[in-house]
Tab-separated table of C-alpha atoms and ligand atoms in Angstrom:
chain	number	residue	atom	x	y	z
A	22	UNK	CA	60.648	108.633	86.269
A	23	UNK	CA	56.705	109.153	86.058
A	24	UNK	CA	53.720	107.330	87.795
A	25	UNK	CA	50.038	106.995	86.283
A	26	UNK	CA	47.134	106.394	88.803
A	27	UNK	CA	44.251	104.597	88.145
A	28	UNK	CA	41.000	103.871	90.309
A	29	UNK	CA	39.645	100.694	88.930
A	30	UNK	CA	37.183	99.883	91.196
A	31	UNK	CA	35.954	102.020	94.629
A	32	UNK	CA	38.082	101.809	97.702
A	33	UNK	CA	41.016	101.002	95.660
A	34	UNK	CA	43.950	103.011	94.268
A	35	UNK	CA	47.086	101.620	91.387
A	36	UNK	CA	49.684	103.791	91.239
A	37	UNK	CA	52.019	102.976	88.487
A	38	UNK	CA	55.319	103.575	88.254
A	39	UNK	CA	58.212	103.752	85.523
A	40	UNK	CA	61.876	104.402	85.466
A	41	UNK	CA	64.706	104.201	87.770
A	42	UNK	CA	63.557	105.142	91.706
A	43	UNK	CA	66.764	106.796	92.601
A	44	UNK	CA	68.030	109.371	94.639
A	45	UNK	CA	67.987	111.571	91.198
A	46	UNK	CA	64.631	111.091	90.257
A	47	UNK	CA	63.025	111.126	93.323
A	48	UNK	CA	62.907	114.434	94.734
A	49	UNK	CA	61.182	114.992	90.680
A	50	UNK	CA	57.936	112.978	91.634
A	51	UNK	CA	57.778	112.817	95.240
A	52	UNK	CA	55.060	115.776	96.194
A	53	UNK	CA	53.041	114.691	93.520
A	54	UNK	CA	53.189	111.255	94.143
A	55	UNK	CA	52.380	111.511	97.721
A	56	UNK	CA	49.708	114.454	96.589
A	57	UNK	CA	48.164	111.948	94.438
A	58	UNK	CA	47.751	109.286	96.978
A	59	UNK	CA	46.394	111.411	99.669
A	60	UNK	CA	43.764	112.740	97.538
A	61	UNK	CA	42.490	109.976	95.910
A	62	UNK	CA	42.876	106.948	98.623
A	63	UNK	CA	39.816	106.525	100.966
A	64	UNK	CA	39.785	105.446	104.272
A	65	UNK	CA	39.944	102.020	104.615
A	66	UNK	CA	40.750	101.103	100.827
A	67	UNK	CA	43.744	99.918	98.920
A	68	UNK	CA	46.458	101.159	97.618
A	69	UNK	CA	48.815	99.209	94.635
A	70	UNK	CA	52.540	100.491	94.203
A	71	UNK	CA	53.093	98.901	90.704
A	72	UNK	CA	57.044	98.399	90.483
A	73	UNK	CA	56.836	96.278	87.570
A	74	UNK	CA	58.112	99.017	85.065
A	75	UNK	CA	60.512	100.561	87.972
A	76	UNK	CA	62.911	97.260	88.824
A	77	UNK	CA	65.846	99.385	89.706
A	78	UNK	CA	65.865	101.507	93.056
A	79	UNK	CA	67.980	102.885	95.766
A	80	UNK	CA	67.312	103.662	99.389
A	81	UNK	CA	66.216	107.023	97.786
A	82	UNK	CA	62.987	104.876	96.408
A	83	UNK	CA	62.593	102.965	99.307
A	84	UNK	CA	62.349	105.900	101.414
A	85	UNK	CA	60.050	107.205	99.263
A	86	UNK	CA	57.906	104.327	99.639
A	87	UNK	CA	58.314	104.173	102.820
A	88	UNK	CA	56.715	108.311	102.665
A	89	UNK	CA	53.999	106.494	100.793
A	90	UNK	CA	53.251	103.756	103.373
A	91	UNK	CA	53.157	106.839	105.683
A	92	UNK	CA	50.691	108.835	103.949
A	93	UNK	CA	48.074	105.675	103.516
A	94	UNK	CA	48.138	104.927	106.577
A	95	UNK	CA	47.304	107.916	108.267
A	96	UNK	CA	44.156	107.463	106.284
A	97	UNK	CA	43.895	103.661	107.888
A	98	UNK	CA	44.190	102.746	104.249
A	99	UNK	CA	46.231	99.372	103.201
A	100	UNK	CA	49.522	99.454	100.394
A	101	UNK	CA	50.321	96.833	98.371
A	102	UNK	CA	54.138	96.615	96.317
A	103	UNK	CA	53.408	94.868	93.214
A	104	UNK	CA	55.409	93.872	90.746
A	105	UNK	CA	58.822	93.968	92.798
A	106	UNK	CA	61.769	93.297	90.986
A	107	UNK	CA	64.290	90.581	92.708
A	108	UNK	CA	66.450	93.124	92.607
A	109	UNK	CA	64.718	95.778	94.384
A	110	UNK	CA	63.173	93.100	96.713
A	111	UNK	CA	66.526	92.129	97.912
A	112	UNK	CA	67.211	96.078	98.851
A	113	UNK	CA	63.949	95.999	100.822
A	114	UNK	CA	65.424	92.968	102.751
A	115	UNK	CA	69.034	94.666	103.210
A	116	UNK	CA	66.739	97.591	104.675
A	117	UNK	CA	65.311	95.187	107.058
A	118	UNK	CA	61.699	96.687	105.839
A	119	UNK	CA	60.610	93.560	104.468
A	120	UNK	CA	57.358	93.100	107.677
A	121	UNK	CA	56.776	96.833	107.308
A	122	UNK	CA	55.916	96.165	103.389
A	123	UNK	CA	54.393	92.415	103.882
A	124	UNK	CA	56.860	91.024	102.194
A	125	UNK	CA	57.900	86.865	102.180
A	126	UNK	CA	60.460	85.382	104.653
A	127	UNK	CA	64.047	86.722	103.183
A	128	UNK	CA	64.810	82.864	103.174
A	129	UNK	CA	62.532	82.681	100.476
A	130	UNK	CA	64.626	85.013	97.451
A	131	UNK	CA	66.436	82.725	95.630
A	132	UNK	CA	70.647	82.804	96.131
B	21	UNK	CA	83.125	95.044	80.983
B	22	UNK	CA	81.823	93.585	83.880
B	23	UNK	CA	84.634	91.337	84.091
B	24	UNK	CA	86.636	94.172	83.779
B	25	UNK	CA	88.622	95.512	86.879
B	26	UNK	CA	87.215	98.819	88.523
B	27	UNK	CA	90.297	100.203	89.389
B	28	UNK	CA	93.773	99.009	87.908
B	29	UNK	CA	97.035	100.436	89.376
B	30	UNK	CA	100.479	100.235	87.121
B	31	UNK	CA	103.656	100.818	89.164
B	32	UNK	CA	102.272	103.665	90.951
B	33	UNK	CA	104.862	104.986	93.128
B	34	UNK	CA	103.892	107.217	96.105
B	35	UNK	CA	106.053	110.141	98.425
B	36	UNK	CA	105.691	111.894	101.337
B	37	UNK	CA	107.754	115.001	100.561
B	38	UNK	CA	110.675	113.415	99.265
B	39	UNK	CA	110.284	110.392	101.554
B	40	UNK	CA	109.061	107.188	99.082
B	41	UNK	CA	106.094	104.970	100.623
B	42	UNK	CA	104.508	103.109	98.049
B	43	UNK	CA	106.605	101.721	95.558
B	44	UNK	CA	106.073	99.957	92.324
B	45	UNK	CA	102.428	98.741	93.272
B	46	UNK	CA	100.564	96.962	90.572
B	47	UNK	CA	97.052	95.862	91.839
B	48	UNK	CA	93.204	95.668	90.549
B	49	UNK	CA	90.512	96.321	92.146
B	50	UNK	CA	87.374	93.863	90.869
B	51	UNK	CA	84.192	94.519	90.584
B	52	UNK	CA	81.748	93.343	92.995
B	53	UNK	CA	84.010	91.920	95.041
B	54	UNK	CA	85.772	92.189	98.035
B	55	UNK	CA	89.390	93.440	98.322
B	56	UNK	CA	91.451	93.266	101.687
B	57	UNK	CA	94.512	95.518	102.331
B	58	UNK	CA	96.872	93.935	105.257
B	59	UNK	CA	100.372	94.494	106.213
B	60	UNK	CA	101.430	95.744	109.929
B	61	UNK	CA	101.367	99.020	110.584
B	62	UNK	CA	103.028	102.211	108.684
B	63	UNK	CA	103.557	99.692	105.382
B	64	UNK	CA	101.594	102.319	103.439
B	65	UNK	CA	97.779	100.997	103.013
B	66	UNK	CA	95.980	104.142	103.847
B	67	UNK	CA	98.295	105.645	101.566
B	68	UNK	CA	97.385	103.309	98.940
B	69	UNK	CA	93.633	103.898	100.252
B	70	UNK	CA	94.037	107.685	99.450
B	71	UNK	CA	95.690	107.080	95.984
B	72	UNK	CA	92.375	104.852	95.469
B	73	UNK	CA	90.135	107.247	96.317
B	74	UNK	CA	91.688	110.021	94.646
B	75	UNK	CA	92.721	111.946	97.794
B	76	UNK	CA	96.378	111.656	97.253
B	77	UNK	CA	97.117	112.337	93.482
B	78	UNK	CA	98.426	110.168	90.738
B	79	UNK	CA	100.744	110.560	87.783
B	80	UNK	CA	99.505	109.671	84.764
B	81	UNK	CA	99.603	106.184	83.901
B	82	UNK	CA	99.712	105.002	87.442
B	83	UNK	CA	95.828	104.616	87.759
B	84	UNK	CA	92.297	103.976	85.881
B	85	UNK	CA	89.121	103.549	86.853
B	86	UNK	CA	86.449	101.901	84.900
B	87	UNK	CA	89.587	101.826	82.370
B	88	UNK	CA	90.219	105.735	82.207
B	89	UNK	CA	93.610	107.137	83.067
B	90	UNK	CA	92.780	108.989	86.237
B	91	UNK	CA	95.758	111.281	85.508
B	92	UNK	CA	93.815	112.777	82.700
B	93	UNK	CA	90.542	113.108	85.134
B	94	UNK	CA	89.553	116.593	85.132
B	95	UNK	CA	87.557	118.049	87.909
B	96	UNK	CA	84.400	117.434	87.285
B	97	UNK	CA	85.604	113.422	86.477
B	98	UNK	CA	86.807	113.438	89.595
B	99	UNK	CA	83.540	114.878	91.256
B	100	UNK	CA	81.799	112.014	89.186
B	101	UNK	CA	84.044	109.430	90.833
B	102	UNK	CA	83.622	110.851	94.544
B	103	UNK	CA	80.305	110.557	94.181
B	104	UNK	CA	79.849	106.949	93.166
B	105	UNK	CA	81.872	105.912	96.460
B	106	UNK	CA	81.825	105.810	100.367
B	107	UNK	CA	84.524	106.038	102.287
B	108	UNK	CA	85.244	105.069	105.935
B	109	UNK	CA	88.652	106.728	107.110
B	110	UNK	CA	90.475	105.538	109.677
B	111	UNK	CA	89.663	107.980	111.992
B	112	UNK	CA	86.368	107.708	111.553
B	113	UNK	CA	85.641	111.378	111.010
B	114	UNK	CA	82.647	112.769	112.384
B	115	UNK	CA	81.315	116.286	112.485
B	116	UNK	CA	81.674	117.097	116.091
B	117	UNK	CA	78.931	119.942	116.234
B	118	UNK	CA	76.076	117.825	114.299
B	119	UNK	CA	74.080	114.600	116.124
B	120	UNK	CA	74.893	111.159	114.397
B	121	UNK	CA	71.969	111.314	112.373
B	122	UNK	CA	72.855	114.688	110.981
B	123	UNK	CA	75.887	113.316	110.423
B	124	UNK	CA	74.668	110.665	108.075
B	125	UNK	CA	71.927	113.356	106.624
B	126	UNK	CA	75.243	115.558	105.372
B	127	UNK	CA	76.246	114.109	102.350
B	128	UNK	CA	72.371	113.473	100.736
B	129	UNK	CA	72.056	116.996	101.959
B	130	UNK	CA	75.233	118.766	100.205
B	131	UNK	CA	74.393	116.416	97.086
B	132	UNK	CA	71.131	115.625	96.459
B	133	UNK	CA	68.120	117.707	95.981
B	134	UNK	CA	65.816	114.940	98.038
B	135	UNK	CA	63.564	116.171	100.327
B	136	UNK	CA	64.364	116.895	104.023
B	137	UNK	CA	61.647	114.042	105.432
B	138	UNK	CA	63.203	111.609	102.620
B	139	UNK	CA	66.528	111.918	103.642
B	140	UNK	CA	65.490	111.426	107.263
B	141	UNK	CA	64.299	107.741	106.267
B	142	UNK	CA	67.453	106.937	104.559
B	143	UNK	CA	69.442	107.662	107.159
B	144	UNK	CA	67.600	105.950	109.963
B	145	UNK	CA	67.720	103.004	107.413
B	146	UNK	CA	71.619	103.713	107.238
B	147	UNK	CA	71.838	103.725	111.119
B	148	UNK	CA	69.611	100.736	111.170
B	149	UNK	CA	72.253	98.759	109.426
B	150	UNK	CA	74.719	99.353	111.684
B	151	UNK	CA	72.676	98.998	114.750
B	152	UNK	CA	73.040	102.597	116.151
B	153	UNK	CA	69.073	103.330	115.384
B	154	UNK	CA	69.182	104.113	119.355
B	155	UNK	CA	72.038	106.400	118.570
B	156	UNK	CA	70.628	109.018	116.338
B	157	UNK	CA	70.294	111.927	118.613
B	158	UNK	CA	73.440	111.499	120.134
B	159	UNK	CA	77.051	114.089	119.778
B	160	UNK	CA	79.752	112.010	118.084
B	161	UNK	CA	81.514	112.802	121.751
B	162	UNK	CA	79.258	111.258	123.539
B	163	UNK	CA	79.557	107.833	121.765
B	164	UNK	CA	82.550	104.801	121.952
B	165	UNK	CA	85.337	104.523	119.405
B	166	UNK	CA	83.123	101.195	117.895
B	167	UNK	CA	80.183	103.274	117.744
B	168	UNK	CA	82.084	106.120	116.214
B	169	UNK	CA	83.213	103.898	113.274
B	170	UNK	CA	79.745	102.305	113.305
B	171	UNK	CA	78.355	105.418	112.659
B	172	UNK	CA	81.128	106.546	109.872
B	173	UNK	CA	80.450	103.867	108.365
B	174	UNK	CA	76.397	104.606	108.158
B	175	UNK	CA	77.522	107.722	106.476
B	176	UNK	CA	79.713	106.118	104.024
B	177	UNK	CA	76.766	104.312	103.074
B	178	UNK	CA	74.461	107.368	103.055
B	179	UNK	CA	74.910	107.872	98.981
B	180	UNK	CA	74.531	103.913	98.217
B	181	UNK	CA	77.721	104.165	96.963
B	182	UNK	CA	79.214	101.303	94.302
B	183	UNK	CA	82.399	101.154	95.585
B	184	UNK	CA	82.958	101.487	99.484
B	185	UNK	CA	86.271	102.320	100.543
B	186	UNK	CA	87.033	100.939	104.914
B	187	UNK	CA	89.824	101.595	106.404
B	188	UNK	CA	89.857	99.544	109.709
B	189	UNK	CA	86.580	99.387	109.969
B	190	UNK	CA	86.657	96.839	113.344
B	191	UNK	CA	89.763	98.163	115.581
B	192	UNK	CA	87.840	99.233	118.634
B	193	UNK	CA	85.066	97.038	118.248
B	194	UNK	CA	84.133	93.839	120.399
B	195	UNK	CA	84.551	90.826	118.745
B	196	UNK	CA	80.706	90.325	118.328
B	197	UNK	CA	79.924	93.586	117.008
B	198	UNK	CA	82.838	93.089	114.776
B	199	UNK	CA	81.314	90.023	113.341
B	200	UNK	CA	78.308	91.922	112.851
B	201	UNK	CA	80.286	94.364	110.671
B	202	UNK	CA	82.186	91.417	108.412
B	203	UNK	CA	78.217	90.745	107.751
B	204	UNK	CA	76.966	93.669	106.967
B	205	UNK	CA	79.976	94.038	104.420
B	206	UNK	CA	79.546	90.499	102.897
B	207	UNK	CA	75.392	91.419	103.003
B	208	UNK	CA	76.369	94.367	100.987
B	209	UNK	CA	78.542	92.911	98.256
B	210	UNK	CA	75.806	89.493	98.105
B	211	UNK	CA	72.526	91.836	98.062
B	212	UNK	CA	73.963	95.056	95.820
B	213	UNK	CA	76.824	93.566	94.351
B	214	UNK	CA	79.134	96.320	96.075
B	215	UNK	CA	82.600	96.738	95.253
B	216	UNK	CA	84.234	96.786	98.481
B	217	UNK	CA	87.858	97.854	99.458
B	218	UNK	CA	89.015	97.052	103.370
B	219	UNK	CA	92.019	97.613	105.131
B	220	UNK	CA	92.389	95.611	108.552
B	221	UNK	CA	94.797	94.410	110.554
B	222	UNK	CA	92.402	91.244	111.882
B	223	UNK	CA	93.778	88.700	110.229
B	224	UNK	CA	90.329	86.154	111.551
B	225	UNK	CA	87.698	88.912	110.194
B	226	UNK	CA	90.040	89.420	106.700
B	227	UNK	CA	89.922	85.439	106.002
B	228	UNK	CA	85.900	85.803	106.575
B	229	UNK	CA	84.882	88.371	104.161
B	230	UNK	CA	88.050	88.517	101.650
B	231	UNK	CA	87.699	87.846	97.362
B	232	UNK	CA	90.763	89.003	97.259
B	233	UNK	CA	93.944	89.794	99.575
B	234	UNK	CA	96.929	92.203	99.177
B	235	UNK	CA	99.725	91.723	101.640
B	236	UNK	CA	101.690	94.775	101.564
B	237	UNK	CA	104.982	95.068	103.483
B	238	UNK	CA	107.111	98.321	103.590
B	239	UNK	CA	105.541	100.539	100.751
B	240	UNK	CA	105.317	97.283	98.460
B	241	UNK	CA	103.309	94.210	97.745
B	242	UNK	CA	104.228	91.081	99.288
B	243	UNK	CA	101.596	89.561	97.638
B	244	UNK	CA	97.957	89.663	96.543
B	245	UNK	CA	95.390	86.576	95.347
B	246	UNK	CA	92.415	84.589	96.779
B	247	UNK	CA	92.440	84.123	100.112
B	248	UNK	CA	93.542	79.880	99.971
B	249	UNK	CA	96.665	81.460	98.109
B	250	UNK	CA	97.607	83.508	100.684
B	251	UNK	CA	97.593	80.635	103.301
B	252	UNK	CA	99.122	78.507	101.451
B	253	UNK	CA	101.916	80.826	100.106
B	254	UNK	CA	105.000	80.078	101.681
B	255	UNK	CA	106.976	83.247	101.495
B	256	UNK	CA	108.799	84.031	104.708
B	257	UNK	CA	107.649	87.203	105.349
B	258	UNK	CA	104.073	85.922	104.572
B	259	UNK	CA	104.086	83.190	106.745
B	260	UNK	CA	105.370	85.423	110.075
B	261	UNK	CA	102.842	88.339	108.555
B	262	UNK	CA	100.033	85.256	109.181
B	263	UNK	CA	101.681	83.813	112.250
B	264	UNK	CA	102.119	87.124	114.224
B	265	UNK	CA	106.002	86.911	114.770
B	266	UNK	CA	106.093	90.630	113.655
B	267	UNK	CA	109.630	92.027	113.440
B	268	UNK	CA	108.136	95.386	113.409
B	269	UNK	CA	109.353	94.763	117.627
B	270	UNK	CA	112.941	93.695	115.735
B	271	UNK	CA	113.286	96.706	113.586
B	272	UNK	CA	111.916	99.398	116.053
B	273	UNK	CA	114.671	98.091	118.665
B	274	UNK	CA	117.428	98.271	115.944
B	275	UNK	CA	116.513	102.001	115.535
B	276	UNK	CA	115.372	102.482	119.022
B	277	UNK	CA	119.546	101.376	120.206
B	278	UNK	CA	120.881	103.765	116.820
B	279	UNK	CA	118.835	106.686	118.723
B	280	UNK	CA	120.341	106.225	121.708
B	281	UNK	CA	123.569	105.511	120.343
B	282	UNK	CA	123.641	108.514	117.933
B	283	UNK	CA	123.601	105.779	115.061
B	284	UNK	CA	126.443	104.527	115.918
B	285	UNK	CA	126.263	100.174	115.886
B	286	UNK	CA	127.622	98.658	118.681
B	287	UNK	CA	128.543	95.042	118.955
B	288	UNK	CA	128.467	93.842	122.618
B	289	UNK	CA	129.001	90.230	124.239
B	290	UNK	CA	128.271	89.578	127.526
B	291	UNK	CA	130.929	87.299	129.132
B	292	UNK	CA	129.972	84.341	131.446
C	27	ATP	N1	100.478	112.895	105.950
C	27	ATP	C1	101.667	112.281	106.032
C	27	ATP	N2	102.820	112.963	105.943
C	27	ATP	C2	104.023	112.337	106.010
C	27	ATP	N3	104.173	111.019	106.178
C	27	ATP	C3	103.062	110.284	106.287
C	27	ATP	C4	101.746	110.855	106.231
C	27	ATP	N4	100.845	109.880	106.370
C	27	ATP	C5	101.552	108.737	106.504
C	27	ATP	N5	102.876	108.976	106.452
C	27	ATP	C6	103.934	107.953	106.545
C	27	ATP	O1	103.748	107.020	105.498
C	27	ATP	C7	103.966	105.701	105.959
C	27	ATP	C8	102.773	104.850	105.652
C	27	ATP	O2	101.662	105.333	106.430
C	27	ATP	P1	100.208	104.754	106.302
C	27	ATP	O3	99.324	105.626	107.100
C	27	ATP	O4	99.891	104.562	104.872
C	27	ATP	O5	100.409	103.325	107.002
C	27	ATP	P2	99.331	102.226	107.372
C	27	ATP	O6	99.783	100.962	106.724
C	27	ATP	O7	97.971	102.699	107.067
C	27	ATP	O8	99.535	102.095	108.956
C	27	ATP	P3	98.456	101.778	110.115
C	27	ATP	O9	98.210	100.310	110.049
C	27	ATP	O10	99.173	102.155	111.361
C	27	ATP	O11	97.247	102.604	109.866
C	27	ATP	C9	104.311	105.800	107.420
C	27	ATP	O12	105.700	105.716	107.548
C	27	ATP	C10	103.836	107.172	107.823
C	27	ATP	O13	104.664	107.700	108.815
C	28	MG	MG1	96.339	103.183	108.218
């Protein structure tokens, strides 16, 4: 699991990450993903979660992003998930944490 | 391999001592799907349960998982094995001294190396699931039998396991928050693709969520296959298993009058 972050424009954060976001490789980037957010996001700005590259996670990941949703917002900062696989999506739904991450009506995944 | 069962059993025979429970029982366990274990009472599934979940141990050639013989699992298989499933016990089996969170928290703690806060969130997601979120702080003594098992279950779910393992996961419970439990169970086989194993005795919540059924009966298996097989199988013993007319009553007062009688059988008539 590793993450690359990016600041493409002012007022606006992309985190990328890679790999599987499970219980075993979260406690590997967790500090210094959440380090890395808190430094760099400023208040009122964006921050973008790319999943793209990490399609397969656990309630270990979502935790974590829940941790990261925690850490913007104390800085009345915004995230965005990007990139969510169906897979993963569906977790997020089974978590019932679908409103707390702005994502679409469940009625809306396919199946 | 994904067609492939889970867990296969060959004629895996089962003792108490020297007293025989299981006998003969041939079974898979698919993937993904969901298995339910009925029979009345004391015909051996959480014995099968424990041979499933490796509590109870198995000659070789009796079990695989994932096609491996488990008699030739050493310890650290085994450890491999626990750790890819939940289990529910009967019992529900709480730690009395630690709050129903905590009690959740446990196995992430002993197991993982994710941080305290993290492992917090997961199991207030857990609890979530089973709608005891207002329950968290609580003593496992101060809650209800259905909230007990709620809450056992929450912490058989607190490693994501692949395979769960239930063993009457709705005696206790109201029939609504039962429903809400056949549910979460079908949510988690539809949304993970869990492999799920339940024992129950409701026959209306086991024709909800059930892939597949085994109907055990005295240590042995009556019969197993999709649900419409069951109904429609027209066995004897099936048919009265599915219609209630237990003769567990029939059988208990046969050696209920031996007791009394010192096992001697009497033959009486009662004249007019
Ligand atoms: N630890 C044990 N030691 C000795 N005998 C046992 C033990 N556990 C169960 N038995 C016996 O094995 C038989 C099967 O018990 P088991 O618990 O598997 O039944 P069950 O089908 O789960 O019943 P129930 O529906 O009541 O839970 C019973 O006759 C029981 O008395
Ligand atoms: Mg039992």
């Amino acid at each position: 699991m590793q993450f690359d972050v990016q600041k493409p424009q002012p007022g606006r954060l992309l985190v990328r990450l890679e790999g599987v976001l499970d219980r075993n490789a979260v406690p590997s980037i967790r500090k210094k993903l959440l380090s890395a957010i808190r430094k760099n996001v400023s208040e009122g700005g964006v921050v973008s979660l790319d999943l793209s590259r990490a399609p397969e996670m656990d309630t270990a990941g979502v935790a974590l992003l829940v941790e990261a949703l925690e850490s913007v917002s104390g800085c009345h900062s915004k995230l965005r998930l990007t990139g969510l696989s169906e897979k993963a999506g569906r977790l997020i739904r089974l978590t019932r944490l679908e409103q707390v991450f702005g994502l679409k009506d469940a009625s809306q995944s396919p199946e | 391999m994904s067609d492939s069962p889970f867990i296969a059993l060959q004629k895996l025979n089962s003792y108490y001592g020297s007293r025989q429970i299981l006998h003969e029982i041939e079974c898979t366990i698919p993937r993904r799907k969901i298995t339910v274990i009925m029979g009345i009472s004391g015909c051996g599934k959480s014995t099968l349960l424990r041979h499933l979940i490796g509590l109870k141990p198995t000659e070789a050639g009796e079990m695989s998982i994932e096609g491996k013989d488990v008699g030739t699992f050493d310890e650290s298989d085994m450890r491999a094995y626990r750790m890819r499933m939940g289990v529910l016990f009967q019992g529900g089996a709480l730690f009395n001294s630690l709050t129903v969170a905590q009690n959740v928290a446990t196995p992430l703690k002993v197991h993982t190396r994710l941080a305290d806060s993290t492992i917090a969130i997961m199991a207030a997601i857990k609890l979530h699931l089973v709608g005891l979120t207002g329950a968290a702080d609580r003593m496992p003594s101060q809650l209800s039998g259905g909230m007990r098992k709620r809450a056992g279950l929450a912490r058989a779910l607190a490693m994501d396991p692949e395979i769960l393992f239930v063993d009457e996961p709705s005696s206790g419970l109201d029939p609504i928050t039962a429903a809400g439990l056949d549910d979460l169970i079908l949510e988690l086989r539809e949304t993970l693709g869990m492999t799920i194993v339940v024992v129950t005795h409701e026959l209306e919540s086991a024709f909800r969520i059930a892939d597949q059924m085994i109907v055990m009966d005295a240590g042995k298996i009556l019969v197993a296959g999709a649900p419409e097989e069951i109904k429609s199988n027209r066995d004897p013993r099936v048919v009265q298993f599915l219609e209630r007319r237990a003769d567990e009553r029939r059988t208990e007062d046969e050696s209920y009058m031996a007791s009394l009688l010192g096992g001697r059988k009497v033959e009486c008539e009662i004249e007019e």
